[in-house]
């Protein structure tokens, strides 16, 4: 298969929808020789921050000399971003070549059982097969939606189970309470693993603690009280954590200190398990770590920020960063949200900081609210709202409205942020 044929096949797989459970992925991987059983994993779950935590951990491991695979979701700019080794996406040739046996196995499975794997199951199998072929030392793995029934949970006991912040999201699949959602996330915990978590809300923390007891797993909690000499900034942030002095990161957003502390806690536990990273390499990795669409500066004069706040917790954290960094600054929003998100709560947590709001729909995403639908909802609480026909028009409107000292913030679904980032960076150049 070539790259275009692989993409076309993935479009076909989209028709099989979302099917929680491990039966299909187990069958598919068995037909491929169970490559996941030949790999060592760090498994990361959570609602917000898991991508950033993954990036800090994997970049530090790469700097430390380990061949590090990472499997992420969703892609921002290009499909190949889902599958990376040492921060570099799979090549088009390798993706097509690796997809061929996966497709053959999936179609044989469908013919014999009547069950075709979903797109996420096919991608997960491809990731494991490629990482195995490339003999990765370690794979940093991000769950898709939940944990317990997520296709990534087919792996054997990982070295570490890591939990970023858990909050309300995907309630139709994961449950209506924080305890139910946390129970799904905690489903990645397996006997023989160590568990590292940030300090969660009490309902979620209780579930993780109880699951660790049931599985006989040792739990480590990143404690922000151990973070000292914290200095926040848009260009660079600095802190010390336990025995690590003067750690620096370039990822903005006041919550990134918390995410980095969790990553450092995980790296410390990983060192105990035979994957040490020298201090200078750890620092270099944290400093080099970047993650698109996470309170990312994509333009200047006016300052232009892109952030993937797509649920209530993300909106709360975005509002905290806005208050901290941009007090008394005039702010223009570009907002795009999916229909199945807590739209009202996202709006209520962010609208007070905007002078003007431009709504936009994520292109080619059937789950996206139309710009007009979203504008109608926003107008209930904010009078200065305009619906744009496209990301290009939204960026142009925002730049016309903003003076050099103002701030444009594009946020919401990651499925439209990639377009906004590309457009803004092109205009900046």
Short mmCIF file of N, CA and C in Angstrom, two decimals, residues 18-22 43-48 50 73 120 124 141-154 161-175 178-190 208 310 341:
data_model
loop_
_atom_site.label_atom_id
_atom_site.label_comp_id
_atom_site.label_asym_id
_atom_site.label_seq_id
_atom_site.Cartn_x
_atom_site.Cartn_y
_atom_site.Cartn_z
N UNK A 18 -17.71 3.86 16.76
CA UNK A 18 -16.98 3.67 18.03
C UNK A 18 -17.57 2.46 18.73
N UNK A 19 -16.74 1.47 19.02
CA UNK A 19 -17.20 0.25 19.70
C UNK A 19 -16.30 0.01 20.90
N UNK A 20 -16.67 0.50 22.10
CA UNK A 20 -15.83 0.27 23.27
C UNK A 20 -15.69 -1.22 23.56
N UNK A 21 -14.52 -1.60 24.03
CA UNK A 21 -14.27 -3.00 24.35
C UNK A 21 -12.98 -3.48 23.73
N UNK A 22 -12.48 -4.61 24.21
CA UNK A 22 -11.16 -5.10 23.81
C UNK A 22 -11.22 -6.34 22.93
N UNK A 43 1.60 4.16 30.23
CA UNK A 43 0.22 4.36 29.79
C UNK A 43 -0.36 5.58 30.50
N UNK A 44 -0.84 6.55 29.74
CA UNK A 44 -1.32 7.81 30.31
C UNK A 44 -2.80 7.98 30.05
N UNK A 45 -3.55 8.25 31.12
CA UNK A 45 -4.98 8.52 31.02
C UNK A 45 -5.28 9.85 31.70
N UNK A 46 -6.47 10.37 31.44
CA UNK A 46 -6.89 11.63 32.04
C UNK A 46 -7.82 12.35 31.10
N UNK A 47 -8.37 13.46 31.55
CA UNK A 47 -9.30 14.23 30.73
C UNK A 47 -8.58 15.39 30.05
N UNK A 48 -7.80 16.13 30.81
CA UNK A 48 -7.04 17.25 30.27
C UNK A 48 -5.58 17.14 30.72
N UNK A 50 -3.16 15.17 29.40
CA UNK A 50 -2.41 13.93 29.16
C UNK A 50 -1.45 14.08 27.97
N UNK A 73 -3.47 11.17 20.12
CA UNK A 73 -4.76 11.41 19.48
C UNK A 73 -5.34 12.71 20.03
N UNK A 120 -10.01 3.45 15.27
CA UNK A 120 -9.07 3.58 16.38
C UNK A 120 -8.36 2.27 16.65
N UNK A 124 -4.39 1.76 16.43
CA UNK A 124 -3.66 1.24 17.59
C UNK A 124 -2.81 0.03 17.20
N UNK A 141 2.20 5.95 25.76
CA UNK A 141 0.92 5.65 25.13
C UNK A 141 -0.19 6.45 25.78
N UNK A 142 -0.93 7.18 24.98
CA UNK A 142 -2.05 7.99 25.47
C UNK A 142 -3.35 7.26 25.18
N UNK A 143 -4.21 7.10 26.19
CA UNK A 143 -5.51 6.50 25.94
C UNK A 143 -6.32 7.39 24.99
N UNK A 144 -7.29 6.79 24.31
CA UNK A 144 -8.16 7.58 23.46
C UNK A 144 -9.17 8.33 24.30
N UNK A 145 -10.30 7.68 24.61
CA UNK A 145 -11.38 8.37 25.31
C UNK A 145 -11.43 8.02 26.80
N UNK A 146 -11.31 6.75 27.13
CA UNK A 146 -11.50 6.37 28.52
C UNK A 146 -10.29 5.69 29.11
N UNK A 147 -10.37 4.38 29.25
CA UNK A 147 -9.27 3.62 29.84
C UNK A 147 -9.61 2.14 29.85
N UNK A 148 -10.55 1.76 30.68
CA UNK A 148 -10.90 0.35 30.86
C UNK A 148 -11.22 -0.34 29.55
N UNK A 149 -12.08 0.27 28.72
CA UNK A 149 -12.52 -0.34 27.46
C UNK A 149 -11.85 0.29 26.26
N UNK A 150 -10.83 1.11 26.49
CA UNK A 150 -10.11 1.76 25.40
C UNK A 150 -9.20 0.75 24.71
N UNK A 151 -9.10 0.84 23.39
CA UNK A 151 -8.30 -0.13 22.64
C UNK A 151 -6.86 -0.19 23.12
N UNK A 152 -6.31 0.91 23.62
CA UNK A 152 -4.93 0.91 24.09
C UNK A 152 -4.75 0.03 25.33
N UNK A 153 -5.84 -0.31 26.00
CA UNK A 153 -5.74 -1.08 27.24
C UNK A 153 -5.52 -2.56 27.00
N UNK A 154 -5.28 -2.92 25.75
CA UNK A 154 -4.96 -4.30 25.40
C UNK A 154 -3.54 -4.66 25.80
N UNK A 161 1.50 3.55 35.05
CA UNK A 161 0.19 4.12 34.69
C UNK A 161 0.19 5.54 35.24
N UNK A 162 -0.02 6.50 34.37
CA UNK A 162 0.07 7.91 34.75
C UNK A 162 -1.29 8.57 34.54
N UNK A 163 -1.72 9.35 35.54
CA UNK A 163 -3.03 10.00 35.46
C UNK A 163 -2.89 11.52 35.52
N UNK A 164 -3.22 12.15 34.39
CA UNK A 164 -3.37 13.60 34.37
C UNK A 164 -4.74 13.93 34.96
N UNK A 165 -5.08 15.21 34.96
CA UNK A 165 -6.31 15.68 35.58
C UNK A 165 -7.55 14.97 35.01
N UNK A 166 -8.39 14.47 35.90
CA UNK A 166 -9.64 13.80 35.50
C UNK A 166 -10.82 14.71 35.83
N UNK A 167 -11.68 14.92 34.82
CA UNK A 167 -12.86 15.76 35.02
C UNK A 167 -13.98 15.25 34.14
N UNK A 168 -15.07 16.01 34.05
CA UNK A 168 -16.24 15.58 33.30
C UNK A 168 -16.04 15.77 31.80
N UNK A 169 -16.19 14.67 31.05
CA UNK A 169 -16.12 14.72 29.58
C UNK A 169 -16.54 13.34 29.05
N UNK A 170 -17.04 13.31 27.84
CA UNK A 170 -17.47 12.06 27.19
C UNK A 170 -18.47 11.29 28.06
N UNK A 171 -19.41 12.03 28.70
CA UNK A 171 -20.34 11.38 29.63
C UNK A 171 -21.20 10.31 28.97
N UNK A 172 -21.51 10.45 27.68
CA UNK A 172 -22.34 9.45 26.99
C UNK A 172 -21.68 8.08 26.99
N UNK A 173 -20.35 8.05 27.06
CA UNK A 173 -19.63 6.78 27.02
C UNK A 173 -19.07 6.38 28.38
N UNK A 174 -18.68 7.36 29.21
CA UNK A 174 -17.90 7.06 30.41
C UNK A 174 -18.68 7.14 31.71
N UNK A 175 -19.85 7.78 31.72
CA UNK A 175 -20.62 7.88 32.95
C UNK A 175 -20.99 9.30 33.28
N UNK A 178 -18.27 11.98 38.34
CA UNK A 178 -16.81 11.97 38.31
C UNK A 178 -16.28 10.62 38.76
N UNK A 179 -16.95 9.98 39.71
CA UNK A 179 -16.51 8.65 40.16
C UNK A 179 -16.60 7.63 39.04
N UNK A 180 -17.68 7.67 38.26
CA UNK A 180 -17.84 6.72 37.15
C UNK A 180 -16.77 6.96 36.08
N UNK A 181 -16.52 8.22 35.77
CA UNK A 181 -15.50 8.54 34.77
C UNK A 181 -14.13 8.12 35.26
N UNK A 182 -13.83 8.41 36.53
CA UNK A 182 -12.53 8.02 37.10
C UNK A 182 -12.36 6.50 37.10
N UNK A 183 -13.44 5.77 37.32
CA UNK A 183 -13.36 4.30 37.32
C UNK A 183 -12.99 3.79 35.93
N UNK A 184 -13.53 4.44 34.89
CA UNK A 184 -13.15 4.05 33.53
C UNK A 184 -11.68 4.36 33.27
N UNK A 185 -11.24 5.54 33.69
CA UNK A 185 -9.83 5.91 33.50
C UNK A 185 -8.90 4.97 34.28
N UNK A 186 -9.30 4.65 35.52
CA UNK A 186 -8.47 3.80 36.38
C UNK A 186 -8.41 2.37 35.88
N UNK A 187 -9.21 2.04 34.88
CA UNK A 187 -9.19 0.70 34.30
C UNK A 187 -7.88 0.33 33.65
N UNK A 188 -6.98 1.31 33.45
CA UNK A 188 -5.67 0.97 32.87
C UNK A 188 -4.72 0.40 33.92
N UNK A 189 -5.06 0.51 35.19
CA UNK A 189 -4.18 0.02 36.26
C UNK A 189 -4.19 -1.50 36.25
N UNK A 190 -2.99 -2.09 36.21
CA UNK A 190 -2.85 -3.55 36.18
C UNK A 190 -1.86 -3.98 37.25
N UNK A 208 -8.89 6.18 42.27
CA UNK A 208 -7.53 5.73 41.92
C UNK A 208 -6.89 5.02 43.11
N UNK A 310 -11.59 22.30 25.42
CA UNK A 310 -12.78 21.79 24.75
C UNK A 310 -13.80 21.17 25.71
N UNK A 341 -20.14 18.39 23.48
CA UNK A 341 -19.42 18.93 24.64
C UNK A 341 -20.36 19.77 25.51
#
